[in-house]
Amino acid sequence: MSSWKKAAKASQKTHRERHQPKERKHLGLLEKKKDYIARARDFQEKQATLKLLRKRALNKNPDEFHFHMINSKIVGGVHREKDKKDQHTPQQIQLMETQDIRYVAYKRNLEAKKINRLQSELHMIDTANEVQNQHIFFLDDGTEMKNFDLAKKLDTHPTLLSRRTNRPKLSAIKNMKLPELDEKTLVKLEQKKHMTYKELEKRIDRERELTIVQQKLEMRRMLKNKKAQKPKLIKPGSKDAAPIYKWKYERKR
């Protein structure tokens, strides 16, 4: 490289784009050339697309027809397929609704059985142990009353006297192979009991939801009966309950 080129390169000044002046800071960042180029190209592409669409609309055959024109509708700017009313007969629709109600009732019965099983294992046992025992023993005299031993009378261990359920006798305890229960095992048992209570709570909520769904489906089916008179709305439905209607009483002949 010659000395002249080196001198020219050394004296070359780097031109930088100016920043936004202080008095115009409220207008935001000053648009640079690269930003302008990107915005201009985007605008030009959109204008070209609009020009092409106008050209296609002008060249379109007015007699052109497609079934999707009448089988769809625009919902929120998007084409959606219309529901075909003649897809099922009224008898088929009624049968499908009946099957839905039966399925919901079947699932609700399953949840109710599981709830009863969990309650019998947990809730009912705990409640039974909390209720005070009212068992009465009849003794002959005061001496027998003074020397009365409840654990001996019930043939069980003294630590099990507070239980009303699951209170085995001494003979049964001797034949049992009981595991050694340390503190860690007791914590695990308590956690398992807590998780079972959580499961019980979830199943109760699910059974309640299925009951509400079943009631709403049955009410909807009853309202579709065109032979009966139109009922009076007593209470509108909500997410926690089905609507309540009152039908006019008709005496059957």
Coordinates of C-alpha atoms in Angstrom, one line a residue, residues 3-246:
S3 CA 2.0 6.2 1.5
W4 CA -0.7 8.3 -0.1
K5 CA -3.4 5.6 0.5
K6 CA -2.2 5.2 4.1
A7 CA -2.5 8.9 4.7
A8 CA -6.0 9.0 3.1
K9 CA -7.2 6.1 5.2
A10 CA -5.8 7.7 8.4
S11 CA -7.5 11.0 7.7
Q12 CA -10.8 9.3 6.9
K13 CA -13.5 10.3 9.4
T14 CA -16.1 7.9 10.8
H15 CA -19.5 9.4 10.2
R16 CA -22.0 8.5 12.9
E17 CA -25.8 9.0 12.9
R18 CA -26.8 11.7 15.3
H19 CA -28.9 10.9 18.3
Q20 CA -32.3 12.4 19.2
P21 CA -32.0 16.0 20.4
K22 CA -33.0 16.8 24.0
E23 CA -36.0 18.9 23.0
R24 CA -37.4 15.9 20.9
K25 CA -36.7 13.1 23.4
H26 CA -40.4 12.9 24.2
L27 CA -40.9 11.6 20.7
G28 CA -38.9 8.5 21.4
L29 CA -35.9 7.1 19.6
L30 CA -34.7 8.7 16.4
E31 CA -35.4 6.5 13.4
K32 CA -32.1 5.3 11.8
K33 CA -31.6 4.5 8.1
K34 CA -31.8 0.7 8.7
D35 CA -35.1 1.2 10.5
Y36 CA -36.5 3.3 7.7
I37 CA -35.4 0.6 5.1
A38 CA -37.1 -2.2 7.1
R39 CA -40.3 -0.1 7.4
A40 CA -40.3 0.9 3.7
R41 CA -39.8 -2.7 2.5
D42 CA -42.7 -3.9 4.8
F43 CA -45.0 -1.2 3.4
Q44 CA -44.0 -2.0 -0.2
E45 CA -44.7 -5.7 0.3
K46 CA -48.2 -5.0 1.8
Q47 CA -49.0 -2.6 -1.1
A48 CA -47.9 -5.3 -3.6
T49 CA -50.2 -7.9 -1.9
L50 CA -53.2 -5.6 -2.0
K51 CA -52.6 -4.8 -5.6
L52 CA -52.5 -8.6 -6.5
L53 CA -55.7 -9.2 -4.5
R54 CA -57.5 -6.4 -6.3
K55 CA -56.3 -7.8 -9.6
R56 CA -57.6 -11.3 -8.7
A57 CA -61.0 -9.9 -7.6
L58 CA -61.4 -8.1 -10.9
N59 CA -60.5 -11.2 -12.9
K60 CA -62.8 -13.5 -10.9
N61 CA -65.6 -15.2 -12.7
P62 CA -68.9 -14.0 -11.1
D63 CA -70.6 -17.3 -11.9
E64 CA -68.0 -19.3 -10.0
F65 CA -69.6 -21.3 -7.1
H66 CA -68.2 -23.5 -4.3
F67 CA -70.2 -25.4 -1.6
H68 CA -67.8 -24.1 1.1
M69 CA -69.3 -20.6 0.4
I70 CA -72.6 -21.7 2.0
N71 CA -71.3 -24.4 4.4
S72 CA -69.0 -22.0 6.3
K73 CA -69.3 -18.7 8.1
I74 CA -66.8 -16.1 9.4
V75 CA -66.3 -16.1 13.2
G76 CA -63.8 -13.6 14.5
G77 CA -62.3 -13.2 11.0
V78 CA -61.8 -17.0 10.6
H79 CA -63.8 -19.4 8.4
R80 CA -65.7 -22.0 10.5
E81 CA -67.6 -25.0 9.3
K82 CA -71.4 -24.8 9.9
D83 CA -73.1 -27.5 11.9
K84 CA -75.1 -29.7 9.5
K85 CA -78.6 -29.9 10.8
D86 CA -79.6 -32.8 8.7
Q87 CA -76.6 -34.9 9.9
H88 CA -78.8 -36.7 12.5
T89 CA -82.5 -37.5 12.8
P90 CA -84.4 -36.2 15.9
Q91 CA -84.6 -39.8 17.2
Q92 CA -80.8 -40.2 16.9
I93 CA -80.1 -37.0 18.7
Q94 CA -82.5 -38.0 21.5
L95 CA -80.8 -41.4 21.8
M96 CA -77.3 -39.8 21.9
E97 CA -78.5 -37.4 24.7
T98 CA -79.9 -40.3 26.6
Q99 CA -76.6 -42.1 26.3
D100 CA -74.7 -39.0 27.6
I101 CA -77.0 -38.9 30.7
R102 CA -76.5 -42.6 31.3
Y103 CA -72.7 -42.3 31.0
V104 CA -72.6 -39.3 33.5
A105 CA -74.9 -41.2 35.9
Y106 CA -72.6 -44.3 35.6
K107 CA -69.5 -42.2 36.4
R108 CA -71.3 -40.5 39.3
N109 CA -72.2 -43.9 40.8
L110 CA -68.6 -45.0 40.5
E111 CA -67.4 -42.0 42.3
A112 CA -70.1 -42.4 45.0
K113 CA -69.0 -46.0 45.6
K114 CA -65.3 -45.0 45.9
I115 CA -66.3 -42.2 48.3
N116 CA -68.2 -44.7 50.5
R117 CA -65.3 -47.0 50.5
L118 CA -62.8 -44.3 51.6
Q119 CA -65.2 -43.0 54.2
S120 CA -65.6 -46.4 55.7
E121 CA -61.8 -46.7 55.9
L122 CA -61.0 -43.3 57.2
H123 CA -63.7 -40.8 58.2
M124 CA -66.1 -43.2 59.9
I125 CA -63.3 -44.9 61.9
D126 CA -62.0 -41.6 63.2
T127 CA -65.5 -40.4 64.1
A128 CA -66.2 -43.6 65.9
N129 CA -63.1 -43.3 68.0
E130 CA -63.9 -39.7 68.9
V131 CA -67.4 -40.6 70.2
Q132 CA -67.5 -41.3 74.0
N133 CA -68.2 -45.0 74.8
Q134 CA -71.4 -45.7 76.6
H135 CA -70.9 -49.4 77.3
I136 CA -72.4 -50.5 80.7
F137 CA -71.1 -53.4 82.8
F138 CA -73.2 -54.9 85.6
L139 CA -71.3 -56.0 88.7
D140 CA -72.4 -58.0 91.8
D141 CA -71.0 -56.0 94.7
G142 CA -68.7 -53.2 95.7
T143 CA -65.6 -55.4 96.0
E144 CA -65.9 -56.5 92.4
M145 CA -66.4 -52.9 91.4
K146 CA -63.3 -51.8 93.3
N147 CA -61.1 -54.5 91.7
F148 CA -62.7 -54.0 88.2
D149 CA -60.2 -54.1 85.4
L150 CA -61.6 -52.9 82.1
A151 CA -58.7 -54.2 80.0
K152 CA -59.0 -57.7 81.6
K153 CA -62.8 -57.6 81.1
L154 CA -62.5 -56.8 77.4
D155 CA -59.4 -59.1 77.0
T156 CA -57.3 -56.5 75.3
H157 CA -54.3 -54.3 75.9
P158 CA -54.8 -51.2 78.1
T159 CA -53.4 -48.9 75.4
L160 CA -56.3 -50.0 73.0
L161 CA -59.1 -49.1 75.4
S162 CA -59.7 -45.7 73.8
R163 CA -60.6 -47.3 70.5
R164 CA -64.1 -48.3 69.6
T165 CA -63.0 -50.0 66.4
N166 CA -60.1 -52.2 65.5
R167 CA -59.5 -53.3 69.1
P168 CA -58.1 -56.9 68.9
K169 CA -58.0 -59.3 71.9
L170 CA -54.8 -60.4 73.6
S171 CA -55.0 -63.8 72.0
A172 CA -55.2 -62.3 68.6
I173 CA -52.3 -59.9 69.4
K174 CA -50.1 -62.8 70.4
N175 CA -50.6 -64.5 67.0
M176 CA -50.0 -61.3 65.1
K177 CA -46.7 -60.6 63.3
L178 CA -46.4 -56.9 64.0
P179 CA -43.6 -54.9 62.2
E180 CA -41.3 -52.7 64.2
L181 CA -42.6 -49.2 64.0
D182 CA -40.0 -46.5 64.2
E183 CA -40.6 -42.7 63.9
K184 CA -39.9 -42.7 60.1
T185 CA -42.5 -45.4 59.5
L186 CA -45.1 -43.6 61.6
V187 CA -44.5 -40.4 59.6
K188 CA -45.0 -42.3 56.3
L189 CA -48.3 -43.8 57.7
E190 CA -49.5 -40.3 58.6
Q191 CA -48.6 -39.0 55.2
K192 CA -50.5 -41.9 53.5
K193 CA -53.5 -41.1 55.7
H194 CA -53.3 -37.4 54.7
M195 CA -53.1 -38.3 51.0
T196 CA -56.1 -40.5 51.3
Y197 CA -58.1 -37.7 52.9
K198 CA -57.0 -35.5 49.9
E199 CA -58.2 -38.1 47.5
L200 CA -61.6 -38.3 49.3
E201 CA -62.0 -34.6 49.1
K202 CA -61.3 -34.6 45.3
R203 CA -63.7 -37.5 44.7
I204 CA -66.5 -35.7 46.7
D205 CA -66.0 -32.6 44.5
R206 CA -66.0 -34.7 41.3
E207 CA -69.2 -36.5 42.4
R208 CA -70.9 -33.1 43.1
E209 CA -69.8 -31.8 39.6
L210 CA -71.2 -35.0 37.9
T211 CA -74.5 -34.6 39.8
I212 CA -74.9 -31.0 38.5
V213 CA -74.0 -32.1 35.0
Q214 CA -76.6 -34.9 35.1
Q215 CA -79.3 -32.6 36.4
K216 CA -78.6 -30.1 33.7
L217 CA -78.7 -32.7 31.0
E218 CA -82.0 -34.1 32.3
M219 CA -83.5 -30.6 32.5
R220 CA -82.4 -29.9 28.9
R221 CA -84.0 -33.1 27.7
M222 CA -87.3 -32.2 29.5
L223 CA -87.4 -28.7 28.0
K224 CA -87.1 -30.2 24.4
N225 CA -90.4 -32.0 24.9
K226 CA -92.7 -30.0 22.6
K227 CA -95.9 -31.8 23.7
A228 CA -95.7 -30.5 27.2
Q229 CA -96.6 -26.9 28.0
K230 CA -93.8 -24.3 28.4
P231 CA -92.7 -24.3 32.0
K232 CA -92.0 -21.3 34.2
L233 CA -88.4 -20.5 35.1
I234 CA -88.1 -20.3 38.9
K235 CA -84.4 -20.0 39.3
P236 CA -81.8 -19.7 36.5
G237 CA -78.9 -22.2 36.3
S238 CA -75.4 -21.5 37.5
K239 CA -72.1 -23.3 37.7
D240 CA -73.1 -24.8 41.0
A241 CA -76.7 -25.8 40.3
A242 CA -79.1 -26.7 37.5
P243 CA -82.0 -24.4 36.5
I244 CA -85.3 -24.9 38.3
Y245 CA -88.5 -24.9 36.3
K246 CA -92.1 -25.3 37.3

